[in-house]
Structure formats: C-alpha cells, structure tokens
mmCIF file of C-alpha atoms in Angstrom:
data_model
loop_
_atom_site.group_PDB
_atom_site.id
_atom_site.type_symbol
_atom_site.label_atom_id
_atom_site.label_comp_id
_atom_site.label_asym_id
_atom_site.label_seq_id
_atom_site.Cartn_x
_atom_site.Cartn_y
_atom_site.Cartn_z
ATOM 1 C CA UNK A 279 58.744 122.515 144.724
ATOM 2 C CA UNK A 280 56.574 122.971 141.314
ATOM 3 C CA UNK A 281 52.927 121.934 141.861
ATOM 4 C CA UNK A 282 52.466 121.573 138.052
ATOM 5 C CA UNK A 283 54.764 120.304 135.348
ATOM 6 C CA UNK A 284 54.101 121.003 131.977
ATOM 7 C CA UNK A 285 56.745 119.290 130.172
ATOM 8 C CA UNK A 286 55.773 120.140 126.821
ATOM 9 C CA UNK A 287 57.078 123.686 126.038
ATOM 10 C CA UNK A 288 56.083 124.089 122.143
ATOM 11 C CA UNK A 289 54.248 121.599 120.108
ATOM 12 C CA UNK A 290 53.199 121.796 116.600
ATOM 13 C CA UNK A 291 49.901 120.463 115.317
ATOM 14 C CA UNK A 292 48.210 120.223 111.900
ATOM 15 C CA UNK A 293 44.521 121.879 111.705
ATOM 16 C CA UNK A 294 42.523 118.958 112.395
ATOM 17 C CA UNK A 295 44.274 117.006 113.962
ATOM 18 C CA UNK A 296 43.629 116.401 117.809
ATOM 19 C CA UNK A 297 46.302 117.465 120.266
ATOM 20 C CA UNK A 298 47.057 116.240 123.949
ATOM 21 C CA UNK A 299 48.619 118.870 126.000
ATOM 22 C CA UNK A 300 50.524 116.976 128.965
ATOM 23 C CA UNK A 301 49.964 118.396 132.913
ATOM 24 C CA UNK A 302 51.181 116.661 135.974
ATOM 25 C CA UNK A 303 50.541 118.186 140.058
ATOM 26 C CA UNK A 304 51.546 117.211 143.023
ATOM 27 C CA UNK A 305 49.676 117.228 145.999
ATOM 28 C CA UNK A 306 48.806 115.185 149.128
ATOM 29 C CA UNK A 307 45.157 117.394 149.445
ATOM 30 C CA UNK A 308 42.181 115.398 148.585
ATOM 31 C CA UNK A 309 40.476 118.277 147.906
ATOM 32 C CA UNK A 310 41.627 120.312 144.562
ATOM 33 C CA UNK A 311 40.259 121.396 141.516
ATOM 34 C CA UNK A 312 42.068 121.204 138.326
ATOM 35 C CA UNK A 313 42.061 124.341 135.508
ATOM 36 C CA UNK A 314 43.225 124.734 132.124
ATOM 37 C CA UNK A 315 43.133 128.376 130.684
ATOM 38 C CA UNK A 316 43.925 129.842 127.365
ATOM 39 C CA UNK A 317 46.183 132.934 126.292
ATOM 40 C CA UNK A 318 46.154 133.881 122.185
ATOM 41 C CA UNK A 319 48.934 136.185 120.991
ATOM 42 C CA UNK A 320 46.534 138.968 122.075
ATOM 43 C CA UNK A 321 47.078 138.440 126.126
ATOM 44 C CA UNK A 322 44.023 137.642 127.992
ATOM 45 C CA UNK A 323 43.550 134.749 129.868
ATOM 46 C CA UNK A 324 40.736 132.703 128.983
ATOM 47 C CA UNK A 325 39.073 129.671 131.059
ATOM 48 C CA UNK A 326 38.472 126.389 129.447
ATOM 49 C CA UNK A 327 37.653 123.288 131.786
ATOM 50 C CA UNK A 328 37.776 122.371 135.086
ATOM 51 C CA UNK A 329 37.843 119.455 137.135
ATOM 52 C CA UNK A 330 37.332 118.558 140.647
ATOM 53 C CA UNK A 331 39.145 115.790 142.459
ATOM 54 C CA UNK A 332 35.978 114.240 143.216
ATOM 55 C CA UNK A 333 34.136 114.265 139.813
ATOM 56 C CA UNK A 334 33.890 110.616 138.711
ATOM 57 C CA UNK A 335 33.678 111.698 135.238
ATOM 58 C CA UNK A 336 36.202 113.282 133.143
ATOM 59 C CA UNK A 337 35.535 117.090 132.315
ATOM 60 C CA UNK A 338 34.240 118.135 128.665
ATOM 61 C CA UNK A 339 33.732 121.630 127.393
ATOM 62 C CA UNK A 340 33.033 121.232 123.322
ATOM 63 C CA UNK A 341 36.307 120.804 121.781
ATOM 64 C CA UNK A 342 38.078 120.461 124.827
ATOM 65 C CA UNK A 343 38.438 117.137 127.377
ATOM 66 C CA UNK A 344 40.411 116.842 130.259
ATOM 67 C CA UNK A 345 42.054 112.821 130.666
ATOM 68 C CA UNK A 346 42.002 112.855 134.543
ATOM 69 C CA UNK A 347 44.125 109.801 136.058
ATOM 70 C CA UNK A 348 44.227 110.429 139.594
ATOM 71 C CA UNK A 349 46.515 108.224 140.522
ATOM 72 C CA UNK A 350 49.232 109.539 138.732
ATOM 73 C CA UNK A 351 48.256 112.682 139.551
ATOM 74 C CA UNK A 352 47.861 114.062 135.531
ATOM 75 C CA UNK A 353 44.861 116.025 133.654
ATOM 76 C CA UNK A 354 45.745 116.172 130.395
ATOM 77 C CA UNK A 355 44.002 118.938 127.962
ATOM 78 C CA UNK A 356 42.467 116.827 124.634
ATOM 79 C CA UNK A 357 41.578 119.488 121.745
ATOM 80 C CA UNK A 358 40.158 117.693 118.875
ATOM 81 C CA UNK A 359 39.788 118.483 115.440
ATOM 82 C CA UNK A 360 42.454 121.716 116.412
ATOM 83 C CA UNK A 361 41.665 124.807 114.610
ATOM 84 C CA UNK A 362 44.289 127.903 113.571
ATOM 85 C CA UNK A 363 42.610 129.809 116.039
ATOM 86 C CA UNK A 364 43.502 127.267 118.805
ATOM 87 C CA UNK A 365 47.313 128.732 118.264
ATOM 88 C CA UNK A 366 48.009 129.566 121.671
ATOM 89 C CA UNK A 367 49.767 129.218 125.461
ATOM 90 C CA UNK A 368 48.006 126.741 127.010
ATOM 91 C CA UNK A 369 48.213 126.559 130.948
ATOM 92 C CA UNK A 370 47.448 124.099 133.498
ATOM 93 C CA UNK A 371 46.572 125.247 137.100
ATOM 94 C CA UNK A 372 45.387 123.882 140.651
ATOM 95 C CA UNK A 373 43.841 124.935 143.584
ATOM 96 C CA UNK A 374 44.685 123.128 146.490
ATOM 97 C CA UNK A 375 42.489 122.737 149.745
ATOM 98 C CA UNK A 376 40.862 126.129 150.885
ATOM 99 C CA UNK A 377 42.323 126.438 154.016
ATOM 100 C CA UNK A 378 45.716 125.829 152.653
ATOM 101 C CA UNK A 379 45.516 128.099 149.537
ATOM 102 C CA UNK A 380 42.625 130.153 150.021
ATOM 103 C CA UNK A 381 41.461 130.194 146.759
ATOM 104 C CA UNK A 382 45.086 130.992 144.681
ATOM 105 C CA UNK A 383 45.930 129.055 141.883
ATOM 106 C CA UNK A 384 49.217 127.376 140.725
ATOM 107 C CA UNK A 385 50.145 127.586 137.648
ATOM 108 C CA UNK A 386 52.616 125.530 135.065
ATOM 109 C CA UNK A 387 55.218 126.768 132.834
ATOM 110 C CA UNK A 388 52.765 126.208 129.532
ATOM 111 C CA UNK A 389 52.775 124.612 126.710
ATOM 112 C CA UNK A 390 52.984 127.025 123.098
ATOM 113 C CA UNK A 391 50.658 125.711 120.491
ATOM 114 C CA UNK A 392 50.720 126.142 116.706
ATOM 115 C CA UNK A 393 48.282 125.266 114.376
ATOM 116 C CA UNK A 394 49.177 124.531 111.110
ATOM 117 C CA UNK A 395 47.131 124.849 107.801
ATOM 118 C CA UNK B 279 29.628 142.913 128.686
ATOM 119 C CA UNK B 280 33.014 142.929 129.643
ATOM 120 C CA UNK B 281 33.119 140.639 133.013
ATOM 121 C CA UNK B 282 36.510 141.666 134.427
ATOM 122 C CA UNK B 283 38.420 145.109 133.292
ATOM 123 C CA UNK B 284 41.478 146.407 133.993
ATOM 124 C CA UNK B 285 42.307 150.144 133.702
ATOM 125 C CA UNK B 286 45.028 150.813 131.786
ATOM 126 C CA UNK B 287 46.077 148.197 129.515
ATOM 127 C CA UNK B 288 49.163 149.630 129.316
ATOM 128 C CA UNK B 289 51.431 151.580 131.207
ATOM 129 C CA UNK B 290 54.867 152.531 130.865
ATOM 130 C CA UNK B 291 57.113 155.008 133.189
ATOM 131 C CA UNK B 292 60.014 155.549 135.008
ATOM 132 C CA UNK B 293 61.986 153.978 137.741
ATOM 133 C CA UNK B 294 60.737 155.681 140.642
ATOM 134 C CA UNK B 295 57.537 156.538 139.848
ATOM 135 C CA UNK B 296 54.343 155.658 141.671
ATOM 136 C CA UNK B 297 51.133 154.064 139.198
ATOM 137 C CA UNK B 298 47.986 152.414 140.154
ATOM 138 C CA UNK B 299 45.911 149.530 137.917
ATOM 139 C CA UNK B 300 42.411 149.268 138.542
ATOM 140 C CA UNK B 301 40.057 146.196 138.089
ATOM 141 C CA UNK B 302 36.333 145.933 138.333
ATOM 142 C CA UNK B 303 34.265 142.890 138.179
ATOM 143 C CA UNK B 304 30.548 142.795 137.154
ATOM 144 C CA UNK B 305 30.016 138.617 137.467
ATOM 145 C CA UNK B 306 28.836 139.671 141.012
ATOM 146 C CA UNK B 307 31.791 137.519 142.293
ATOM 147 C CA UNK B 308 32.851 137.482 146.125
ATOM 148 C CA UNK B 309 36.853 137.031 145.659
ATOM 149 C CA UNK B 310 39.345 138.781 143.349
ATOM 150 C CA UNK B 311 43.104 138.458 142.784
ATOM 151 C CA UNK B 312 45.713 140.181 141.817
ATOM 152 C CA UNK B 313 48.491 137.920 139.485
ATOM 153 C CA UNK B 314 51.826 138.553 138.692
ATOM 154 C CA UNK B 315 52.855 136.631 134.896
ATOM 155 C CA UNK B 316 56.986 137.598 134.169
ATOM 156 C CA UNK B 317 58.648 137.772 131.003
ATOM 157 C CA UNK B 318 58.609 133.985 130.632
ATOM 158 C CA UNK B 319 54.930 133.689 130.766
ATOM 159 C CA UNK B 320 55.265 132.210 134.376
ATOM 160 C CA UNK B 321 51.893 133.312 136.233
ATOM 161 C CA UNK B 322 51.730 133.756 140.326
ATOM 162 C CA UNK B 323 49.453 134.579 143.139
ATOM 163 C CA UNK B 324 50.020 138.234 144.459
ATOM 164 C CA UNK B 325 47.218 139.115 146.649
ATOM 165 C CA UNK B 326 43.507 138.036 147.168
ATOM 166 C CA UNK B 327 40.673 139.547 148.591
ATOM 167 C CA UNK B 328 37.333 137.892 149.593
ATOM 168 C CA UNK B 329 34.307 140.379 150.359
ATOM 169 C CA UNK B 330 36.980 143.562 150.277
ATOM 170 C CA UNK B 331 38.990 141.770 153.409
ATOM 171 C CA UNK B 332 42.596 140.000 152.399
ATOM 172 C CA UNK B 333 43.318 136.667 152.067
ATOM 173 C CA UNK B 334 46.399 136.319 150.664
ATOM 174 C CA UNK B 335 49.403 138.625 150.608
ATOM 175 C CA UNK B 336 52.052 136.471 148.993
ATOM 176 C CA UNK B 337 55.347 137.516 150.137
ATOM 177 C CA UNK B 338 55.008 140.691 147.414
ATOM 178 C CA UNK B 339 56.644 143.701 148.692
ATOM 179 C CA UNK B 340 55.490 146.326 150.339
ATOM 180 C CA UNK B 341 55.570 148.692 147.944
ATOM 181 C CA UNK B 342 52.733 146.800 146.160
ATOM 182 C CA UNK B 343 49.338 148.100 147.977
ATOM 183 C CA UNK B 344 45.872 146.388 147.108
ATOM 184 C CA UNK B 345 42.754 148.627 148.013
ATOM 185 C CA UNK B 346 39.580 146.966 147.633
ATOM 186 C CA UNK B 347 36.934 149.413 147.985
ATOM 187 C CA UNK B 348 33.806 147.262 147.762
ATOM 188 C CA UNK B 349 33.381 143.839 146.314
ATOM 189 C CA UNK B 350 33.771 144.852 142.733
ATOM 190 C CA UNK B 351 36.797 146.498 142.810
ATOM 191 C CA UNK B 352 40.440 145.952 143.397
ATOM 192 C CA UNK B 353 42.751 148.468 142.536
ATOM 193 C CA UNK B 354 46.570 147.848 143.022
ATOM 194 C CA UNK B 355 49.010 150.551 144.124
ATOM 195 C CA UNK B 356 52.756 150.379 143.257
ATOM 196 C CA UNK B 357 54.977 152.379 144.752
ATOM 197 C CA UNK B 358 58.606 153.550 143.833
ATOM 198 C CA UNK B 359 58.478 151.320 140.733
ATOM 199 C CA UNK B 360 61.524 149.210 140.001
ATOM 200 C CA UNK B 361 62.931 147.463 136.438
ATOM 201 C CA UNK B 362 61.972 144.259 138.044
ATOM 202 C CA UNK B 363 58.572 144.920 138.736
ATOM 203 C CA UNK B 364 58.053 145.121 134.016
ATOM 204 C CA UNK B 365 55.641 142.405 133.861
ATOM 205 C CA UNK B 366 51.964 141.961 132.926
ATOM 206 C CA UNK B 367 49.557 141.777 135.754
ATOM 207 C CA UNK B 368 46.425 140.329 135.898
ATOM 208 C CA UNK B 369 43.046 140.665 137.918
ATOM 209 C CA UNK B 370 40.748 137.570 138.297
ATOM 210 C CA UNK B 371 38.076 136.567 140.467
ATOM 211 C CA UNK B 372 35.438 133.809 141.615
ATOM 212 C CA UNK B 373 32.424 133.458 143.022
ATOM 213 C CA UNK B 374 34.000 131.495 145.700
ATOM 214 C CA UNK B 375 37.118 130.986 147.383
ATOM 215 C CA UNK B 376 37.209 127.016 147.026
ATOM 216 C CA UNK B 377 34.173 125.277 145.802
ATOM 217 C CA UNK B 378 32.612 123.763 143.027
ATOM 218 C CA UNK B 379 32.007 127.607 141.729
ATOM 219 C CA UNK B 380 35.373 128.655 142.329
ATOM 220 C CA UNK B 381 36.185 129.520 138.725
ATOM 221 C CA UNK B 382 38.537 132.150 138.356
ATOM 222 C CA UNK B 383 38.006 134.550 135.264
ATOM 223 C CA UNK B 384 40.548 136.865 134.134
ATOM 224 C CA UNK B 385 40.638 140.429 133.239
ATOM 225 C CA UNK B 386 42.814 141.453 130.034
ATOM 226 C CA UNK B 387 45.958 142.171 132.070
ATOM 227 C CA UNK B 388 47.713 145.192 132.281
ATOM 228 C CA UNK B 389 51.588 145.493 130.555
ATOM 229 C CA UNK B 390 53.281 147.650 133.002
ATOM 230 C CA UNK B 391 56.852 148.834 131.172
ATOM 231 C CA UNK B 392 59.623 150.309 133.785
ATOM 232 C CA UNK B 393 62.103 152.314 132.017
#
C-alpha cells in the first residue's frame, strides 16, 4: 500500500504568490519523521524541512513551512512569496520507526511546480 | 565542498555489460543508501549501509552488488546490465539511522542509459 499520497501531480503558480503542496502518509508508528526534498530540472535532490512526529511545533526553514495535522496524518509543504527558481518536483517522504525501516525513506509520486512571471 | 558525489554522472552502455557508480560522503555521516528513481520520477530504497555493515537489501536483484569499503564510501556494482535497470540512481546518507539527525542528503545521481 502507498505510504505517501501526493495527489497533486502539476500545479501552476504565479511568482509571488504562496503555494501549498498537498502530502498525506499512512502509518500506525508513533515514531516517524516527515521530509520534503527538492529536484530542479537539473537532477539533484535537495533537502528542505523536516518534521518529527513529536515536535509540537510546526517545521520552518525560510520560505518553506510544513502544516503538520497529525491526526489526519498530512504535512503539507507552504512556499511563500514563490520564486521562478522554486520551478521544480517537489517530494514528500517518511521514515517510519527504526526498527521497522532502518533508516529508508518512502517517497510520494511528487508534485511538478511552475512558477510563473 | 561537495558533501555527497557520485562518480560518473552519466553512464550509458550495452545490455550485458557490467558498470560500477561510486559515492563518497565527506559530512562524516554513519549511514548511506543507495536509491533507485524510474522514468516516472518514482524514488525507492535499494540498499543501506550503517558503519560499512548492511541494513537493508530491498528485494533488488542480485546482480546489483553494494561494497562499502569504509564509512565514506559506497560503491554499487551492476552486473549483466538489463533495459530495465535505465534509471537514475542516487546515493544519500545520514548521520543516523533514525533520530532527530537522521537527515538524509543526496548526491547528484547518476543517469545510467542501457542500450
């Protein structure tokens, strides 16, 4: 079964303008920590935000927040004021207890980003 | 500085063949990875190695061999190549295996082409 649903597979935004990129998981750990990486036209893989099951607060990394609801089980990516550069693959990811997943991550389908001027 | 690097960044050869990717990590990191992402962008868990032992060998055949020398490297073998095995792969590690410093950064990937 898919750990991570990204239901959002293209989205356009306007330069600007904040986006909210959507990503639900599913797991019955208590312990997981919640990624959201980056990957421009060029390839690499690039680490935004994380966020533990157990932070109280809500992650923030500059231009980039993460909406955690635990409850229903979502951590949205928030990118305000998006710039052209931001044009990208956005992907969600979890790691699941240790023992379980020793470290892997799982990752979502993405969500394609384009900024426009 | 580059953190994590992968050797080539391309590669492209024939069915058949036998190639190896290399990765090195200077973050001084305890865990690496080897990750598989296909032609639709879809990224998954191959292998992982914590302090150059295996952790995870995710049902990837065995033609795919992971050699981790010392902590800083992990190099990844493939043997008799196949069309299916065109992808780009990716190295990544962590300080950790699970923890609050279990970040996982990514090397540039390597686009491996089977003709």
């Amino acid at each position: 079964a898919q750990k991570i649903t990204q239901t959002q597979p293209g989205m356009f935004v306007q330069e600007k303008e904040a986006v909210t990129l959507d990503c639900t998981y599913d797991t019955s750990d208590p312990s997981y920590g919640l990624f959201w990486y980056k990957q421009p036209s060029s390839g690499e893989m690039i680490f935004l935000i994380y966020q533990g099951s157990y932070d109280q607060q809500n992650a923030t990394e500059g231009r980039y927040s993460l909406n955690f609801q635990k409850a229903r089980k979502s951590a949205n990516l928030v990118i305000s004021a998006s710039q052209l550069g931001d044009s990208a693959m956005y992907f969600c990811a979890m790691r699941e207890l240790p023992t379980d997943s020793w470290g892997k991550l799982q990752f979502g389908a993405g969500t394609q980003v384009v900024v426009t001027p | 500085d580059t953190a994590v690097s992968q050797t080539p960044k391309y590669l492209v050869t024939q069915m058949g063949n036998d190639k190896s990717i290399k990765c090195e990590q200077n973050l001084g990191h305890d865990t690496m990875y080897w990750y598989k992402q296909d032609s639709k962008k879809f990224l998954k868990i191959m292998f992982s190695y914590n302090n150059k032992e295996l952790i995870i060998n995710e049902t990837v055949p065995n033609r795919f061999s992971p050699k981790s020398p010392d902590k800083a490297h992990l190099n990844l073998h493939i043997n008799s190549l196949e069309l299916g095995d065109s992808a780009v792969y990716f190295c990544a590690s962590s300080q950790e295996l699970a923890g609050s410093t279990d970040t996982q950064y990514f090397g540039p990937g390597t686009r491996l082409t089977v003709l």
